[in-house]
XYZ file of N, CA and C in Angstrom:
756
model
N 24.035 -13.824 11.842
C 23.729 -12.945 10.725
C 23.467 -11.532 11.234
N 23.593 -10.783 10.324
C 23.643 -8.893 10.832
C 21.952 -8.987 10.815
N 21.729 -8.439 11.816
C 20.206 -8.145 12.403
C 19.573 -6.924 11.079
N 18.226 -7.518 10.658
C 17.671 -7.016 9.647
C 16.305 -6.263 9.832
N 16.058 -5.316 10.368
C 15.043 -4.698 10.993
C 13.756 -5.124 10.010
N 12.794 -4.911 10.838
C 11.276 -5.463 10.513
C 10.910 -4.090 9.595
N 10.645 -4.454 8.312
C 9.970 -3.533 7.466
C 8.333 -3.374 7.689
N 7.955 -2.770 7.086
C 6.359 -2.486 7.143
C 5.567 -3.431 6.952
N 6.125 -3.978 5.353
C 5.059 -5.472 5.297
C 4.713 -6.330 6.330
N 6.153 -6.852 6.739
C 6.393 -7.820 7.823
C 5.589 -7.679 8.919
N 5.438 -6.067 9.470
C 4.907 -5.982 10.424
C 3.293 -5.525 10.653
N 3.141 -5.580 9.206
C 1.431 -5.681 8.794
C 1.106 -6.797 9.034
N 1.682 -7.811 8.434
C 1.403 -9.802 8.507
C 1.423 -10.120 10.526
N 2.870 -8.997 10.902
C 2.552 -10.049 12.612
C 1.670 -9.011 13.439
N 1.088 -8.397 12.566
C 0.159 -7.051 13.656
C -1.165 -7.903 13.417
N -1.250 -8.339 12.137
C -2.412 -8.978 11.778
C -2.883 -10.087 12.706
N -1.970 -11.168 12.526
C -2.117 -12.217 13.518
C -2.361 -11.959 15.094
N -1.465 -10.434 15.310
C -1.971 -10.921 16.982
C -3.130 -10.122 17.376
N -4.002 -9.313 16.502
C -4.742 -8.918 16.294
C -6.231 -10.113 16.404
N -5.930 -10.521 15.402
C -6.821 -11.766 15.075
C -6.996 -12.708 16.517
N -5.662 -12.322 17.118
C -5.478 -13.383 18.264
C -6.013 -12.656 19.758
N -6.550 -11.584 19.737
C -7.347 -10.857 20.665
C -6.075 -9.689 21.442
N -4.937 -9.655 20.278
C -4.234 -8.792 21.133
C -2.955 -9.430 22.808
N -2.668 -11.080 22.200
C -2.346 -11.497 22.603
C -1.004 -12.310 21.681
N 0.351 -12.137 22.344
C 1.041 -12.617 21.752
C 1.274 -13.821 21.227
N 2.140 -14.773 20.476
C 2.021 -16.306 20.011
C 3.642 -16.635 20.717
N 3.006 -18.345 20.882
C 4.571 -18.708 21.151
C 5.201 -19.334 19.984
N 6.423 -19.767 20.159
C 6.774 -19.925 18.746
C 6.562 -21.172 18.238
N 6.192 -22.343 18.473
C 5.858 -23.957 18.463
C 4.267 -23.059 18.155
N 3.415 -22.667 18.158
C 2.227 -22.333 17.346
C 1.788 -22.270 16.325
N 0.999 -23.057 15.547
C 1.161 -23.152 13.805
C 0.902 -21.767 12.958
N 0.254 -21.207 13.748
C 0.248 -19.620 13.485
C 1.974 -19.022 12.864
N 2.423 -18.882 13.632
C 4.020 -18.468 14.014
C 4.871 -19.315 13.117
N 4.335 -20.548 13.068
C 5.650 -21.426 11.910
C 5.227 -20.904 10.454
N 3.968 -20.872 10.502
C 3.430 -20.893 9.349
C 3.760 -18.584 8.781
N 3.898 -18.031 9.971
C 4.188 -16.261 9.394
C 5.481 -16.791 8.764
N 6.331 -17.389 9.923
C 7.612 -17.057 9.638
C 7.971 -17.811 8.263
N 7.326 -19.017 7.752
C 7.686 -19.232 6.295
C 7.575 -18.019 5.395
N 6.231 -17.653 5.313
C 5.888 -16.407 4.820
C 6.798 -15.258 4.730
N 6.969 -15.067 5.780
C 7.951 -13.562 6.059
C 8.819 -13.876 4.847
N 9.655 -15.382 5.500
C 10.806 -15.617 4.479
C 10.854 -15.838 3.191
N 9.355 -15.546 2.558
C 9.424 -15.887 1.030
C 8.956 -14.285 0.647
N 9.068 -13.241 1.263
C 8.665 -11.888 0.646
C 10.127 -11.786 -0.170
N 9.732 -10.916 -1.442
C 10.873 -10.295 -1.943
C 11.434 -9.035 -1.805
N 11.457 -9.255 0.045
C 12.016 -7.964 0.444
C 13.702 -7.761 0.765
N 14.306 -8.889 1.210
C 15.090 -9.042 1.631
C 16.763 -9.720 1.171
N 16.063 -9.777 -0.300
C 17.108 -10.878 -1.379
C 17.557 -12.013 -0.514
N 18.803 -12.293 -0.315
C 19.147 -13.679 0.272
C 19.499 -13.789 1.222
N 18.300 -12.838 1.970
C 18.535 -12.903 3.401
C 17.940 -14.711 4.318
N 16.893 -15.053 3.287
C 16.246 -15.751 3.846
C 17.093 -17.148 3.512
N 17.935 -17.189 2.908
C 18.886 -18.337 3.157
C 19.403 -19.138 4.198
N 19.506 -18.338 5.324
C 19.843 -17.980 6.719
C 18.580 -18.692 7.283
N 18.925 -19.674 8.278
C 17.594 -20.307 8.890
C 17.342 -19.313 10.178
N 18.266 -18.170 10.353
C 17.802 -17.425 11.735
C 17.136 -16.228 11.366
N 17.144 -16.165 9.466
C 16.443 -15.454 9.451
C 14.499 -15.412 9.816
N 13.742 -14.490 10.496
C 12.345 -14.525 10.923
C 12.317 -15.629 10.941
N 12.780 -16.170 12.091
C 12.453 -17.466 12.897
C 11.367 -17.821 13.255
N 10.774 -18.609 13.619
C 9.569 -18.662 14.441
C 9.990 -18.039 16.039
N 11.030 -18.466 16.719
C 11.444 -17.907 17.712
C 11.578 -16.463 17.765
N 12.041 -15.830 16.563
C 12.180 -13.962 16.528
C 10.199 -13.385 15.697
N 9.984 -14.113 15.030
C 8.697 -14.223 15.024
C 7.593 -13.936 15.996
N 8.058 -15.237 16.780
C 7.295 -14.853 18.681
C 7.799 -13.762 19.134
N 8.780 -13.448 19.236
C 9.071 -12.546 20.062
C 8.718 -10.858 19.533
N 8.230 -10.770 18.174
C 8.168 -9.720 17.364
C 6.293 -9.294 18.130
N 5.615 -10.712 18.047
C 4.375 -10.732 18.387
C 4.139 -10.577 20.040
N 5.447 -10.503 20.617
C 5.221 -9.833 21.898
C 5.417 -8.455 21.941
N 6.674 -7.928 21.249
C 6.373 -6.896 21.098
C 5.291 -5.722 20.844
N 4.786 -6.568 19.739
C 3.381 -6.096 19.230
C 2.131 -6.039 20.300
N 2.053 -6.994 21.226
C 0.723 -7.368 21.993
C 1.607 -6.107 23.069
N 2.754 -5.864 23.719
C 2.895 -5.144 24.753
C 2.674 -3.586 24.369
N 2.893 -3.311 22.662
C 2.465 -1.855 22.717
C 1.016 -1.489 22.519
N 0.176 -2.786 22.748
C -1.490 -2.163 22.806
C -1.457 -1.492 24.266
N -2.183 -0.109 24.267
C -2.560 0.582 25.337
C -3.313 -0.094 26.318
N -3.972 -1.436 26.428
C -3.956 -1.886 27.648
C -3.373 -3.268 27.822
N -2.352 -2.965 27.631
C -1.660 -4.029 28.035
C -0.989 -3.463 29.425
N -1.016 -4.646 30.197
C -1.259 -4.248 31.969
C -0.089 -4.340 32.007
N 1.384 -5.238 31.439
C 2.442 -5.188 32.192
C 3.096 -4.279 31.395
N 4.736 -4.058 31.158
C 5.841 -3.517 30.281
C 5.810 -3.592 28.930
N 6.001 -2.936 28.700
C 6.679 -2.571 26.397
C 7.685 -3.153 26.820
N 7.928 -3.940 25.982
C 9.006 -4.190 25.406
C 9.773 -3.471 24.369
N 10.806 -3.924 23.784
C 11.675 -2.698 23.230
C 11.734 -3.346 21.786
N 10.311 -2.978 20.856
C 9.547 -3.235 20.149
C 10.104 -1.935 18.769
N 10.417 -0.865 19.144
C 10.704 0.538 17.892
C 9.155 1.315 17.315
N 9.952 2.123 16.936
C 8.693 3.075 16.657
C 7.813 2.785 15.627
N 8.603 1.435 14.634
C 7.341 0.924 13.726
C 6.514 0.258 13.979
N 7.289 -0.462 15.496
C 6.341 -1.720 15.977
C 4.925 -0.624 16.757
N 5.197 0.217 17.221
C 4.496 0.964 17.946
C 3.464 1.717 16.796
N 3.866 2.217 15.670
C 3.107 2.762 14.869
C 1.866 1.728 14.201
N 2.443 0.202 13.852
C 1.747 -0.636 13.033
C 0.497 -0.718 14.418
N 0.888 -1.071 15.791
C -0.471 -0.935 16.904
C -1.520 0.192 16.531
N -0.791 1.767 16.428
C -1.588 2.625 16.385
C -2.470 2.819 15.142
N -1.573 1.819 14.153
C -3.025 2.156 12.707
C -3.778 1.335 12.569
N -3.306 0.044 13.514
C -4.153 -1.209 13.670
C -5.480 -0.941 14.472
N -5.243 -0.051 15.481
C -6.495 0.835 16.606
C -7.645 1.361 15.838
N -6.338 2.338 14.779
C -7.791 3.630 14.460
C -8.239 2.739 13.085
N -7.525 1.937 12.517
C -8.498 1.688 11.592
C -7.912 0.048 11.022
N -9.039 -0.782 11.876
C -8.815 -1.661 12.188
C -9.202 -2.761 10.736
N -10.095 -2.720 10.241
C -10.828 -2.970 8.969
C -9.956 -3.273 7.961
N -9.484 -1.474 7.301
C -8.340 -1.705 6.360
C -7.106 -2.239 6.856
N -6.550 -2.426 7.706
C -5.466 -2.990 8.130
C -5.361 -4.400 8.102
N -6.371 -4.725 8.486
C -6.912 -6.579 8.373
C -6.976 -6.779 6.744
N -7.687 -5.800 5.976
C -7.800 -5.949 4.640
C -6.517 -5.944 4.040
N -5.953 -5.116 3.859
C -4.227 -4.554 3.293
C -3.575 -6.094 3.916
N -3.487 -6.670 5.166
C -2.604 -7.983 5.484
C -3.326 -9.088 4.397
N -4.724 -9.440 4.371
C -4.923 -10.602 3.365
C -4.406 -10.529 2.544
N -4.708 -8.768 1.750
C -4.217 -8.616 -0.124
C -3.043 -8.742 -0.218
N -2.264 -9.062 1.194
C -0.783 -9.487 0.954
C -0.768 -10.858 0.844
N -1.340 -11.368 1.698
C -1.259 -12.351 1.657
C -1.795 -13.570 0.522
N -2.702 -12.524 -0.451
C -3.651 -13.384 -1.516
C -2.116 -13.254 -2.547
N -1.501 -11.734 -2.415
C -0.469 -11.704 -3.171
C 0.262 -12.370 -3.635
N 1.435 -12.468 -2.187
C 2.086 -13.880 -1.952
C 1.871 -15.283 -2.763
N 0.457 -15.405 -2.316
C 0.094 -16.804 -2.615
C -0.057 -16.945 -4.058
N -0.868 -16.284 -4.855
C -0.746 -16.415 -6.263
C 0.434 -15.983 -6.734
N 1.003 -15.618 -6.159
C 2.768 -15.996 -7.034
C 3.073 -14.099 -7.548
N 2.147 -13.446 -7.945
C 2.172 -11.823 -8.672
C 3.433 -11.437 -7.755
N 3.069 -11.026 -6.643
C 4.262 -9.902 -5.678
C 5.719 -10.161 -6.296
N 6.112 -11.966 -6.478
C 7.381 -12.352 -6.941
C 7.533 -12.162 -8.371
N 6.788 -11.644 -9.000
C 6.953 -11.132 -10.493
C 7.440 -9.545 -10.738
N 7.085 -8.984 -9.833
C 7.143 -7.642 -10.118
C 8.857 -6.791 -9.557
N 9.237 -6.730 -10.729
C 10.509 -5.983 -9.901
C 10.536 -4.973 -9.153
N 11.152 -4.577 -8.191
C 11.373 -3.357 -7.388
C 11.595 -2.096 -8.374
N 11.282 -1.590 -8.290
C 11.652 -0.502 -8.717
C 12.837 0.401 -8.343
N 13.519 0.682 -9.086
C 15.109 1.130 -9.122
C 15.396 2.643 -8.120
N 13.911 3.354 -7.540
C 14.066 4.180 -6.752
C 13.240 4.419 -5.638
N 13.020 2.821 -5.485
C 12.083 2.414 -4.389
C 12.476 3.035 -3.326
N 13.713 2.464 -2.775
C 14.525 2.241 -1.241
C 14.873 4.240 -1.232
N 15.080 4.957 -2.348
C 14.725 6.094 -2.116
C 13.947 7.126 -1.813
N 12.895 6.284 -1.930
C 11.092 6.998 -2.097
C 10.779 6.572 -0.320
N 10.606 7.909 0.172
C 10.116 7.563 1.816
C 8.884 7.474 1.680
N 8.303 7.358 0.776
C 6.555 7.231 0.349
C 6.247 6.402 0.483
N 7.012 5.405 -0.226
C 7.237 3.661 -0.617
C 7.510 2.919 0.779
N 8.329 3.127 1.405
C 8.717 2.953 2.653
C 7.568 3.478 3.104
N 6.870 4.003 3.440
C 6.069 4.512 5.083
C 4.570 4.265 4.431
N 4.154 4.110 3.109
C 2.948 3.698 2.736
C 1.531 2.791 3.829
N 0.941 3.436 4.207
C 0.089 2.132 5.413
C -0.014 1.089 4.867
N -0.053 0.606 3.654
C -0.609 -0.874 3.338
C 0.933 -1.511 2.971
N 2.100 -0.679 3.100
C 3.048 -1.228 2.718
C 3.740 -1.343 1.886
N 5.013 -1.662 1.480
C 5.653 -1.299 0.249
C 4.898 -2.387 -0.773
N 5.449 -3.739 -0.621
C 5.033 -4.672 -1.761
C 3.540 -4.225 -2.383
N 2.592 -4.017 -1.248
C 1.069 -3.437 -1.843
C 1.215 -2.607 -3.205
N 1.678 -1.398 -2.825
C 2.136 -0.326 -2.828
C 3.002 -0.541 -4.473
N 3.706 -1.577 -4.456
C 4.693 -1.859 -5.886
C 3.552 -2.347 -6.484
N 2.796 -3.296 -6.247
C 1.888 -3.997 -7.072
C 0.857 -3.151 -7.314
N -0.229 -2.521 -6.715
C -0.831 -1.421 -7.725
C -0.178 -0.477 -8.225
N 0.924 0.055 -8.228
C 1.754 0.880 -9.012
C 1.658 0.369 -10.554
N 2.147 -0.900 -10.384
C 2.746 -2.262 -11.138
C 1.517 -2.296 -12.496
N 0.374 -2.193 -11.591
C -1.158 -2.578 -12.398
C -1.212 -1.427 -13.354
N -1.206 -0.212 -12.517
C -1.595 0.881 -13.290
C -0.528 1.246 -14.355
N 0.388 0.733 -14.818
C 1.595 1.295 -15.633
C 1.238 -0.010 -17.314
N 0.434 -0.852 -16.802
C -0.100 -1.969 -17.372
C -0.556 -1.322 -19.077
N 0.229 -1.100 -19.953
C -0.019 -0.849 -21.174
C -1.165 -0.947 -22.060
N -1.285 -1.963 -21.853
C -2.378 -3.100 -22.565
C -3.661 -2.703 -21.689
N -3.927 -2.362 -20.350
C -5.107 -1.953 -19.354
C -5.118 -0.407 -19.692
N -4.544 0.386 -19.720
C -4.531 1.685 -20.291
C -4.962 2.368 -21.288
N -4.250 0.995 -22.555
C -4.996 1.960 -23.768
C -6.307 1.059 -23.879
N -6.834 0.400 -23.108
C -8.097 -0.124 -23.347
C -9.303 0.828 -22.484
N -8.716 0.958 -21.520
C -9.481 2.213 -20.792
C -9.379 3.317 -21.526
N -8.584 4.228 -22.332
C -8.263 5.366 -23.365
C -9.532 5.122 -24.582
N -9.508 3.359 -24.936
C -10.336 3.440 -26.318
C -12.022 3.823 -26.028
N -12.195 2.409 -24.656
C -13.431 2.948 -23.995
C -13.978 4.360 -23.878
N -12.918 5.339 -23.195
C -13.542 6.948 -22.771
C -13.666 6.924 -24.583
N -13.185 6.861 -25.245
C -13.172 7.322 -26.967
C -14.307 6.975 -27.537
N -14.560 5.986 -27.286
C -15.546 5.122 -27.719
C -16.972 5.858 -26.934
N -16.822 6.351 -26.014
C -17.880 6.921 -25.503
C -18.068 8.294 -25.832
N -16.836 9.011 -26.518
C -17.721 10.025 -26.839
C -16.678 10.753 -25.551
N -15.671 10.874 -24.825
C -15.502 11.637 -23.754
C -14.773 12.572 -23.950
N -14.240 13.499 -23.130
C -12.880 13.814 -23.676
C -12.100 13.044 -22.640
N -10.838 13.232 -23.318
C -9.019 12.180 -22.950
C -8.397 13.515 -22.049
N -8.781 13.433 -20.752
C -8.032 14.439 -19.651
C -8.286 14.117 -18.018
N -7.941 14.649 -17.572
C -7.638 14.148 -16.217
C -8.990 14.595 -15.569
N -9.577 13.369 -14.583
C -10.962 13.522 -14.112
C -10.827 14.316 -12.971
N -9.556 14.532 -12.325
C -9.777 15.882 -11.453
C -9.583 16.899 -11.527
N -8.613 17.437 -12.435
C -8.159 19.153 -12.609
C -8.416 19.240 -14.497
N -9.316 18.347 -14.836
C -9.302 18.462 -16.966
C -8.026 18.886 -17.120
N -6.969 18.746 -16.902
C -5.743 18.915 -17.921
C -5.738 17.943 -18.799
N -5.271 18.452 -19.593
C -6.011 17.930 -21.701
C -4.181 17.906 -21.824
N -3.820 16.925 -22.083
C -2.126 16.600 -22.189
C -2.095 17.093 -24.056
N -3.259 16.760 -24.620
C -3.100 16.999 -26.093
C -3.040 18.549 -26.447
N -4.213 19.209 -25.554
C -4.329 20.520 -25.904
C -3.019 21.339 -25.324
N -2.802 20.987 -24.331
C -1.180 21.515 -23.707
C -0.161 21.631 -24.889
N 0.617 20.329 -24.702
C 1.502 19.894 -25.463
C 1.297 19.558 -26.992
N -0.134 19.408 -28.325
C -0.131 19.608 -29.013
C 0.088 17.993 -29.388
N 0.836 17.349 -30.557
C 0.870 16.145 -31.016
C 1.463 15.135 -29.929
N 2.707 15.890 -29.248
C 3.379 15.245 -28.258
C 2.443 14.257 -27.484
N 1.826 15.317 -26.976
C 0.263 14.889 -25.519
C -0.776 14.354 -26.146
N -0.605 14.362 -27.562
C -2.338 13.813 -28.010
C -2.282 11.863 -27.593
N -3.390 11.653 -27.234
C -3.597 10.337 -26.595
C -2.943 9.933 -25.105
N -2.403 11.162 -24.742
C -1.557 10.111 -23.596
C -2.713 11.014 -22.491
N -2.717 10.068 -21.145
C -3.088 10.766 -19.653
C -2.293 8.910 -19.015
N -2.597 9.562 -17.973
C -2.284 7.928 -17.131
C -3.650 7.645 -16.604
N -3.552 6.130 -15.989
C -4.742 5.568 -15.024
C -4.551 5.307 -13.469
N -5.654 5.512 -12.716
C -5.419 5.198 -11.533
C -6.846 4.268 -10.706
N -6.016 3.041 -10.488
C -7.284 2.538 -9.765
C -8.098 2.636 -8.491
N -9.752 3.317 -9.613
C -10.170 3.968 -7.731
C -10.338 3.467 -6.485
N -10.221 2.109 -6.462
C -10.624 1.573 -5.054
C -8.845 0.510 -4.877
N -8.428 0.865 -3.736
C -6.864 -0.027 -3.893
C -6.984 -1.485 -3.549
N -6.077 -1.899 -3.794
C -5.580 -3.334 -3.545
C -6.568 -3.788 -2.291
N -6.010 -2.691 -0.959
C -6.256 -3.853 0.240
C -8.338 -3.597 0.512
N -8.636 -3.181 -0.279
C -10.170 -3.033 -0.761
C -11.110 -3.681 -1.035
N -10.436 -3.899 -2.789
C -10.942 -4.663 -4.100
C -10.306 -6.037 -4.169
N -9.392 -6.057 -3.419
C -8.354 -7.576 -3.181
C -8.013 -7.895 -4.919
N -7.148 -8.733 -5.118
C -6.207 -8.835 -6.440
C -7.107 -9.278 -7.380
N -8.552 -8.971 -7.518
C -8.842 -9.437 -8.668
C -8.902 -8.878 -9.922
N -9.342 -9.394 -10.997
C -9.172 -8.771 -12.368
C -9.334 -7.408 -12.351
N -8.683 -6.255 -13.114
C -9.560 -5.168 -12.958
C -10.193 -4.917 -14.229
N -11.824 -3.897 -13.628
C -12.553 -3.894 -15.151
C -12.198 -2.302 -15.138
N -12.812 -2.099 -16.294
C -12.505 -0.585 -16.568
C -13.232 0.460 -16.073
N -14.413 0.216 -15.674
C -14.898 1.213 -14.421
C -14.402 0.944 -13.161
N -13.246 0.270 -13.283
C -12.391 0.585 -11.677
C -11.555 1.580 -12.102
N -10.950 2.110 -12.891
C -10.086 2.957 -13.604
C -10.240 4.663 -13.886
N -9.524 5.489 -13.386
C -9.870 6.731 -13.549
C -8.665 7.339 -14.363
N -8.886 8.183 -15.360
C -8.136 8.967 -16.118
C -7.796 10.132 -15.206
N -5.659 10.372 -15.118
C -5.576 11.291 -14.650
C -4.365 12.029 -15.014
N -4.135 13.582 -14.843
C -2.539 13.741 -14.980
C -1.944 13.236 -14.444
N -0.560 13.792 -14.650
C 0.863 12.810 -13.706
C 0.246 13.629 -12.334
N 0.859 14.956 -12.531
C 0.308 15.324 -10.743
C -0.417 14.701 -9.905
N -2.401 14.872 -10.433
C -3.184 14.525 -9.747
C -3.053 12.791 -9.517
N -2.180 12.036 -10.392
C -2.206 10.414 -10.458
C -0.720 10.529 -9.216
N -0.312 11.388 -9.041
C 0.907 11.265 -7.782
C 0.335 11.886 -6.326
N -0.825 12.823 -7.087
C -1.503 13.464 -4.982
C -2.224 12.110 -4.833
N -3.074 11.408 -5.665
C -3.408 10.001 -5.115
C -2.906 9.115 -4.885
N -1.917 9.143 -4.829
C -1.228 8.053 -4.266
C 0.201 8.502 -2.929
N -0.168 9.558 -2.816
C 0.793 10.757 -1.895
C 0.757 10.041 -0.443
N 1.690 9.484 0.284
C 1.634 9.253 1.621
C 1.090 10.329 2.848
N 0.064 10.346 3.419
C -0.172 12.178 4.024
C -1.334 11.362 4.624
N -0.764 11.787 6.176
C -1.725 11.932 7.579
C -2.488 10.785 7.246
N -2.098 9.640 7.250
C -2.153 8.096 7.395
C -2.967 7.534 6.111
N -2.989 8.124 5.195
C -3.507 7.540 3.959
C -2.674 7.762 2.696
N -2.571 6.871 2.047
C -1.745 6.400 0.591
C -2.669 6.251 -0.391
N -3.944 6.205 -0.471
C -4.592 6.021 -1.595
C -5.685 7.360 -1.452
N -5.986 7.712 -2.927
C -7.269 8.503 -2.598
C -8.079 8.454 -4.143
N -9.300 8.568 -3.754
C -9.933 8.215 -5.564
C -9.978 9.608 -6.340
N -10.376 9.863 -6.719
C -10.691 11.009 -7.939
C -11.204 12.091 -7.003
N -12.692 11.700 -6.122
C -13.374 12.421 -5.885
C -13.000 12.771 -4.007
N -12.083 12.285 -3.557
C -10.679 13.054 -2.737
C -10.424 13.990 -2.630
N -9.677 13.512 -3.857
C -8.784 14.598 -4.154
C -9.344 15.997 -4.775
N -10.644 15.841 -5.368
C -11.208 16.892 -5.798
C -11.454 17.542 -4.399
N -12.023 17.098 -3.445
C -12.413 17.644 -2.588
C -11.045 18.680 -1.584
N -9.649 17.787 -1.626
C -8.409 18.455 -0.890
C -8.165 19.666 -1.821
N -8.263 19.826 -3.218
C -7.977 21.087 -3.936
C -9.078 21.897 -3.335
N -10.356 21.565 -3.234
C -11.652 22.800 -3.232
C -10.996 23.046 -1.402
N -10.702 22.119 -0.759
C -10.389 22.716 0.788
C -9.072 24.304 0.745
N -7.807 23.188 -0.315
C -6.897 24.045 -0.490
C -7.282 25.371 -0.652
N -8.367 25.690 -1.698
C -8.774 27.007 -2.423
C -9.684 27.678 -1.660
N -9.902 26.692 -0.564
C -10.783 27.753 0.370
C -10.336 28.345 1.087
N -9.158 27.863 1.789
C -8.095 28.146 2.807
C -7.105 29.278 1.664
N -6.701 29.384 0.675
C -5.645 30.377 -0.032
C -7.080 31.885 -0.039
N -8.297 31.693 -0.005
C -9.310 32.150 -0.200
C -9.473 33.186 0.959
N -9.494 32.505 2.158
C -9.695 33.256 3.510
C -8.510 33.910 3.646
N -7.057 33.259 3.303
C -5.928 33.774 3.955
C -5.821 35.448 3.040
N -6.512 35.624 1.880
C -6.321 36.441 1.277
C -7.117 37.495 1.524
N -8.062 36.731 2.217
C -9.397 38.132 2.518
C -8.768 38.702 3.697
């Protein structure tokens, strides 16, 4: 079969394991390793690739998890010829070891309750280098997308702020979509959930997980930039007040 390079997910799930495993690779007869490589082969990353029994073998499996254990910085003998994702998934596994372990379960809780295989790709996924290079990964990455577009979770969060008395605008820059645009904009903003997936893990969401925002500010939170994909409300408030300090000095 034509060789199918290791996407991000994939290599969140075998960074995880050899992680877990002290930074030591697996062989492939290891129940660890039989048990990724089923896994691997049931993501809906690959359509019918996994038909193919050579596809993520346990044997290319092992050998993925050597890769992985030879690009930790002390590893005493040779790299292997592992690529720059295998080398990148080590380096975010280093600096931030926590969420990385977290982001592999919420895949893995994913998987298992069946959601990830419900959700279609989105038609400009494989175009979006966002989607692709996301730290927690694409599938993550589709599935809180997935949540927040959730109709029925939206206008229930919309009735709530109403119900309270708020105003209907975006909690980081108040753009008022009604006062803008007039009847068009009245009732609409989008939602964004403040704490992500590999965090809060897949459970129900309530409506104080939920923040009202424009399209913009609901796209800088979720913006791929200098190793983070998610950011809450109060972030991003903070990257505009940096922005405006910096346009501030450059002007003085």
């Amino acid at each position: 079969m034509a060789q199918i390079s290791w996407v991000r997910d994939e290599l969140l799930l075998a960074c995880a394991l050899v992680a877990e495993n002290d930074w030591h690779e697996l062989r492939q007869g290891d129940p660890q390793v039989l048990e990724l490589s089923d896994l691997l082969r049931s993501l809906p990353l690959h359509g019918d690739a996994a038909a193919d029994q050579r596809f993520r073998s346990p044997n290319s499996v092992s050998r993925k998890t050597t890769d992985i254990a030879t690009a930790h910085p002390h590893h005493a003998g040779p790299m292997t010829k592992g690529g720059r994702a295998t080398r990148e998934i080590v380096a975010d596994f280093l600096e931030h070891p926590s969420e990385m372990l977290a982001a592999a379960r919420a895949l893995r809780e994913g998987v298992a309750s069946g959601e990830l295989h419900l959700i279609p790709a989105p038609v400009d996924e494989t175009d979006d280098p966002e989607s692709l290079e996301a730290p927690e990964g694409r599938l993550l990455r589709r599935w809180a997308l997935h949540r927040e577009r959730d109709r029925g979770l939206r206008s229930r969060k919309i009735q709530h702020v109403r119900t309270l008395g708020q105003p209907l605008r975006c909690e980081v820059c108040t753009f008022d979509f009604g006062l803008t645009y007039g009847p068009l904009g009245a009732g609409y903003v989008e939602v964004h959930h403040v704490t992500p997936l590999y965090v809060s893990g897949p459970r129900k969401t309530r409506l104080e997980d939920l923040a009202l925002l424009c399209a913009n500010c609901h796209r800088m939170c979720h913006r791929s930039h200098a190793g983070q994909s998610w950011r809450t409300p109060d972030d991003l408030r903070k990257e505009i007040r940096l922005a405006a300090g910096h346009e501030a000095s450059r002007i003085s």
